[in-house]
CSV table of C-alpha atoms in Angstrom, one decimal:
chain,number,residue,atom,x,y,z
A,203,MET,CA,10.4,-8.8,0.3
A,204,LYS,CA,9.0,-5.3,0.1
A,205,TYR,CA,5.3,-4.7,-0.5
A,206,ILE,CA,3.6,-1.5,-1.6
A,207,ILE,CA,-0.1,-1.7,-0.7
A,208,VAL,CA,-2.2,1.1,-2.2
A,209,GLY,CA,-5.2,1.5,0.0
A,210,GLY,CA,-3.3,-0.2,2.8
A,211,THR,CA,-4.5,1.9,5.7
A,212,SER,CA,-7.9,0.3,6.2
A,213,GLY,CA,-10.0,-2.8,5.4
A,214,ILE,CA,-8.6,-5.4,3.1
A,215,GLY,CA,-5.4,-3.4,2.5
A,216,LEU,CA,-4.7,-3.0,6.2
A,217,ALA,CA,-5.3,-6.7,6.9
A,218,THR,CA,-2.9,-7.6,4.0
A,219,ALA,CA,-0.3,-5.2,5.4
A,220,GLU,CA,-0.5,-6.9,8.8
A,221,LEU,CA,-0.3,-10.4,7.4
A,222,ALA,CA,2.7,-9.5,5.2
A,223,ILE,CA,4.5,-8.0,8.1
A,224,LYS,CA,3.8,-11.1,10.3
A,225,SER,CA,5.2,-13.2,7.4
A,226,GLY,CA,8.5,-11.3,7.6
A,227,HIS,CA,8.1,-8.8,4.8
A,228,THR,CA,8.3,-5.0,4.9
A,229,VAL,CA,5.3,-2.9,3.9
A,230,VAL,CA,4.6,0.6,2.7
A,231,ALA,CA,0.9,1.3,3.1
A,232,ALA,CA,-0.2,4.2,0.9
A,233,GLY,CA,-3.5,6.0,1.3
A,234,ARG,CA,-5.2,9.4,1.0
A,235,ASP,CA,-6.7,9.8,4.5
A,236,SER,CA,-4.1,10.6,7.1
A,237,SER,CA,-6.6,9.9,9.9
A,238,LYS,CA,-6.2,6.2,9.1
A,239,PHE,CA,-2.4,6.1,9.1
A,240,SER,CA,-2.2,5.2,12.8
A,241,ALA,CA,-3.9,1.8,12.2
A,242,ALA,CA,-1.2,1.0,9.6
A,243,THR,CA,1.7,2.1,11.8
A,244,SER,CA,0.3,0.1,14.7
A,245,VAL,CA,0.8,-3.2,12.7
A,246,GLY,CA,4.3,-2.2,11.7
A,247,ALA,CA,3.8,-0.6,8.2
A,248,THR,CA,5.5,2.5,6.9
A,249,VAL,CA,2.8,4.9,5.8
A,250,ALA,CA,2.7,7.3,2.9
A,251,ARG,CA,0.1,9.7,1.7
A,252,LEU,CA,-0.9,9.1,-1.9
A,253,ASP,CA,-3.9,10.2,-4.0
A,254,ALA,CA,-3.9,7.2,-6.4
A,255,SER,CA,-6.2,9.0,-8.8
A,256,ASP,CA,-3.5,11.7,-9.4
A,257,GLN,CA,-1.3,10.5,-12.2
A,258,LYS,CA,1.6,12.8,-11.5
A,259,ALA,CA,1.5,12.1,-7.7
A,260,CYS,CA,1.7,8.3,-8.5
A,261,TYR,CA,4.7,8.6,-10.8
A,262,ASP,CA,6.5,10.8,-8.3
A,263,PHE,CA,5.7,8.4,-5.4
A,264,PHE,CA,7.0,5.3,-7.2
A,265,SER,CA,10.1,7.2,-8.4
A,266,GLU,CA,10.9,8.1,-4.9
A,267,ILE,CA,10.0,4.8,-3.2
A,268,GLY,CA,12.8,2.9,-4.9
A,269,GLY,CA,12.8,-0.8,-5.8
A,270,PHE,CA,10.2,-3.2,-4.4
A,271,ASP,CA,8.8,-6.6,-5.0
A,272,HIS,CA,5.0,-6.7,-4.8
A,273,LEU,CA,2.3,-4.2,-5.6
A,274,VAL,CA,-1.2,-4.7,-4.1
A,275,LEU,CA,-3.9,-2.5,-5.3
A,276,CYS,CA,-6.8,-2.1,-2.8
A,277,ALA,CA,-7.9,1.4,-3.9
A,278,SER,CA,-11.6,1.5,-4.1
A,279,GLY,CA,-14.7,3.7,-3.9
A,280,GLY,CA,-18.4,3.3,-3.1
A,281,ALA,CA,-20.0,4.8,-6.2
A,282,GLY,CA,-21.7,3.1,-9.1
A,283,ALA,CA,-24.3,0.8,-7.5
A,284,GLY,CA,-28.0,0.9,-8.1
A,285,PRO,CA,-30.7,-0.2,-10.5
A,286,PHE,CA,-29.8,0.7,-14.1
A,287,ARG,CA,-33.0,2.7,-14.7
A,288,GLN,CA,-32.1,5.0,-11.8
A,289,LEU,CA,-28.3,4.8,-12.1
A,290,ASP,CA,-26.8,8.3,-12.1
A,291,ILE,CA,-24.1,8.3,-14.8
A,292,GLY,CA,-22.2,10.8,-12.8
A,293,GLU,CA,-22.1,8.4,-9.9
A,294,LEU,CA,-20.9,5.6,-12.3
A,295,ARG,CA,-18.1,7.9,-13.5
A,296,LYS,CA,-17.2,8.4,-9.8
A,297,GLY,CA,-17.1,4.7,-9.4
A,298,PHE,CA,-14.5,4.3,-12.2
A,299,GLU,CA,-12.6,7.3,-10.9
A,300,GLY,CA,-12.5,5.8,-7.4
A,301,LYS,CA,-11.4,2.3,-8.3
A,302,PHE,CA,-10.6,1.5,-11.9
A,303,TRP,CA,-8.4,4.5,-12.8
A,304,PRO,CA,-6.4,4.5,-9.5
A,305,GLN,CA,-5.5,0.8,-9.8
A,306,VAL,CA,-4.5,1.2,-13.5
A,307,ILE,CA,-2.6,4.4,-12.9
A,308,CYS,CA,-0.6,2.9,-10.0
A,309,SER,CA,0.1,-0.3,-11.8
A,310,LYS,CA,1.6,1.6,-14.8
A,311,ALA,CA,3.5,4.1,-12.6
A,312,ALA,CA,5.0,1.3,-10.5
A,313,LEU,CA,6.6,-0.6,-13.4
A,314,ARG,CA,9.9,1.3,-13.3
A,315,SER,CA,10.5,0.4,-9.7
A,316,LEU,CA,8.8,-3.0,-9.5
A,317,SER,CA,11.0,-6.1,-9.6
A,318,THR,CA,10.5,-8.0,-12.8
A,319,ASP,CA,10.2,-11.3,-10.8
A,320,GLY,CA,7.7,-9.7,-8.5
A,321,SER,CA,3.9,-9.3,-8.8
A,322,ILE,CA,0.9,-7.0,-9.2
A,323,THR,CA,-2.3,-8.0,-7.5
A,324,PHE,CA,-5.5,-6.1,-8.3
A,325,VAL,CA,-8.5,-6.3,-6.0
A,326,SER,CA,-11.7,-6.4,-8.1
A,327,ALA,CA,-15.0,-7.7,-6.7
A,328,ILE,CA,-17.3,-10.7,-7.4
A,329,SER,CA,-20.0,-8.2,-8.7
A,330,SER,CA,-18.1,-8.5,-12.0
A,331,ARG,CA,-19.7,-12.0,-12.6
A,332,ALA,CA,-22.3,-12.4,-9.9
A,333,LEU,CA,-25.2,-11.3,-12.2
A,334,GLN,CA,-26.9,-9.5,-9.4
A,335,PRO,CA,-29.6,-7.0,-10.4
A,336,GLY,CA,-28.7,-3.5,-9.2
A,337,THR,CA,-25.0,-4.0,-9.7
A,338,SER,CA,-24.5,-3.4,-13.4
A,339,GLY,CA,-22.3,-0.3,-12.7
A,340,LEU,CA,-20.1,-2.2,-10.1
A,341,ALA,CA,-19.9,-5.1,-12.5
A,342,ALA,CA,-18.6,-2.9,-15.3
A,343,ILE,CA,-15.9,-1.3,-13.0
A,344,ASN,CA,-14.7,-4.6,-11.7
A,345,ALA,CA,-15.0,-6.5,-15.0
A,346,ALA,CA,-12.8,-3.8,-16.6
A,347,ILE,CA,-10.1,-4.5,-14.1
A,348,GLU,CA,-10.4,-8.3,-14.5
A,349,ALA,CA,-10.3,-8.1,-18.3
A,350,MET,CA,-6.8,-6.6,-18.1
A,351,VAL,CA,-5.3,-9.2,-15.8
A,352,PRO,CA,-4.5,-12.1,-18.2
A,353,ILE,CA,-3.3,-9.7,-20.9
A,354,LEU,CA,-1.0,-7.9,-18.6
A,355,ALA,CA,0.3,-11.3,-17.2
A,356,SER,CA,1.3,-12.2,-20.8
A,357,GLU,CA,2.6,-8.7,-21.8
A,358,LEU,CA,4.6,-8.0,-18.7
A,359,ARG,CA,6.1,-11.5,-18.1
A,360,PRO,CA,8.0,-12.6,-16.1
A,361,LEU,CA,6.3,-10.1,-13.8
A,362,ARG,CA,3.2,-11.9,-12.4
A,363,VAL,CA,-0.2,-10.2,-12.6
A,364,ASN,CA,-3.3,-11.5,-10.7
A,365,ALA,CA,-6.5,-10.3,-9.1
A,366,VAL,CA,-8.6,-11.3,-6.1
A,367,ALA,CA,-12.3,-10.9,-6.4
A,368,PRO,CA,-13.9,-10.5,-2.9
A,369,GLY,CA,-17.6,-11.2,-2.2
A,370,VAL,CA,-19.3,-9.3,0.6
A,371,VAL,CA,-16.7,-8.4,3.2
A,372,ASP,CA,-17.2,-6.5,6.4
A,373,THR,CA,-15.0,-3.5,5.7
A,374,PRO,CA,-15.3,0.3,5.9
A,375,TRP,CA,-16.7,0.2,2.3
A,376,TRP,CA,-20.0,-0.5,4.0
A,377,SER,CA,-19.8,2.4,6.4
A,378,ARG,CA,-22.3,4.4,4.3
A,379,VAL,CA,-25.0,2.0,5.4
A,380,PRO,CA,-26.5,2.7,8.9
A,381,ASP,CA,-25.3,0.3,11.6
A,382,GLU,CA,-28.6,-1.5,12.2
A,383,THR,CA,-29.4,-1.8,8.5
A,384,ARG,CA,-25.9,-3.1,7.8
A,385,LYS,CA,-26.3,-5.7,10.6
A,386,GLU,CA,-29.6,-7.0,9.2
A,387,LEU,CA,-28.2,-6.9,5.6
A,388,PHE,CA,-25.1,-8.9,6.6
A,389,GLU,CA,-27.3,-11.5,8.4
A,390,GLN,CA,-29.5,-11.9,5.3
A,391,LEU,CA,-26.5,-12.1,3.0
A,392,ALA,CA,-24.7,-14.6,5.2
A,393,ARG,CA,-27.7,-17.0,4.8
A,394,GLN,CA,-27.4,-16.8,1.0
A,395,VAL,CA,-23.7,-17.8,0.7
A,396,ALA,CA,-22.3,-21.4,0.8
A,397,VAL,CA,-20.0,-20.8,3.8
A,398,GLY,CA,-22.8,-19.2,5.9
A,399,ARG,CA,-21.0,-16.0,6.8
A,400,ILE,CA,-19.8,-12.6,5.6
A,401,GLY,CA,-16.2,-12.3,4.7
A,402,LYS,CA,-13.5,-10.8,6.9
A,403,PRO,CA,-10.6,-8.6,5.7
A,404,GLU,CA,-8.3,-11.4,6.9
A,405,ASP,CA,-9.9,-13.8,4.4
A,406,LEU,CA,-8.9,-11.6,1.6
A,407,ALA,CA,-5.5,-10.9,3.0
A,408,ALA,CA,-4.7,-14.6,3.0
A,409,ALA,CA,-5.8,-14.9,-0.7
A,410,ILE,CA,-3.7,-11.9,-1.7
A,411,MET,CA,-0.6,-13.3,0.1
A,412,LEU,CA,-1.1,-16.6,-1.8
A,413,LEU,CA,-1.0,-14.8,-5.1
A,414,THR,CA,2.0,-12.7,-4.2
A,415,THR,CA,4.1,-15.6,-2.8
A,416,ASN,CA,3.2,-18.4,-5.1
A,417,THR,CA,5.6,-17.9,-8.1
A,418,PHE,CA,3.7,-20.3,-10.3
A,419,ILE,CA,0.4,-18.3,-10.4
A,420,THR,CA,-0.1,-15.6,-13.0
A,421,GLY,CA,-3.0,-14.4,-15.1
A,422,ALA,CA,-5.4,-15.7,-12.4
A,423,ILE,CA,-8.5,-14.2,-10.9
A,424,LEU,CA,-9.1,-15.8,-7.5
A,425,ASP,CA,-12.6,-15.6,-6.3
A,426,CYS,CA,-12.7,-15.2,-2.5
A,427,ASP,CA,-16.4,-14.8,-2.1
A,428,GLY,CA,-17.6,-17.6,0.3
A,429,GLY,CA,-19.5,-19.2,-2.6
A,430,TRP,CA,-21.5,-16.1,-3.4
A,431,LYS,CA,-21.9,-17.1,-7.1
A,432,LEU,CA,-23.5,-20.4,-6.0
A,433,LYS,CA,-26.4,-18.8,-4.1
A,434,ASN,CA,-28.7,-19.1,-7.1
A,435,ALA,CA,-27.4,-22.5,-8.2
């Protein structure tokens, strides 16, 4: 099987590329930052430069790539968080531009090349439903992605459409937080979740591979959050 992983050169996307290759599949890892390409090539992926927010570039990319079986959408951004009273609307727009629109644009552009018995897997986030103060912007971005999943699964059948919703995962998404602060934050958050630890990219890769390979799952949103939603239960 051939996978296209948008955002496949770091974090969750890179871990998914590695696991897919170890499972015997071929992978094209697409990303914007060429400095991250070597990590993807080191696990055996073919790399391609793609600005997933550029509609024309996406249509050109998928036209040239030829037929494939599974699309995994790990494109993301760090904007949109913060208390609502102080939330900069411009930053919230950046959040949608960095995650929602790239995933939607790529999924639409890929349809001509994607096998009808294959799959699309979006990557949202548990902030969509965690009811955590200070995350209304992130909740809106990720809930918008999740709202599309069951409708697309019905509309695009037999193509399967699913999403994985990560909790707190130690990926470069957190690189904007200073190292010592991040370490303390992760320790604090680990004590709040049922499994007692922060997620790893490999955890999400396994969840994504489940959704791409199990041909009886569609229209599903798989929470891979370590029990984050249970912390206030």
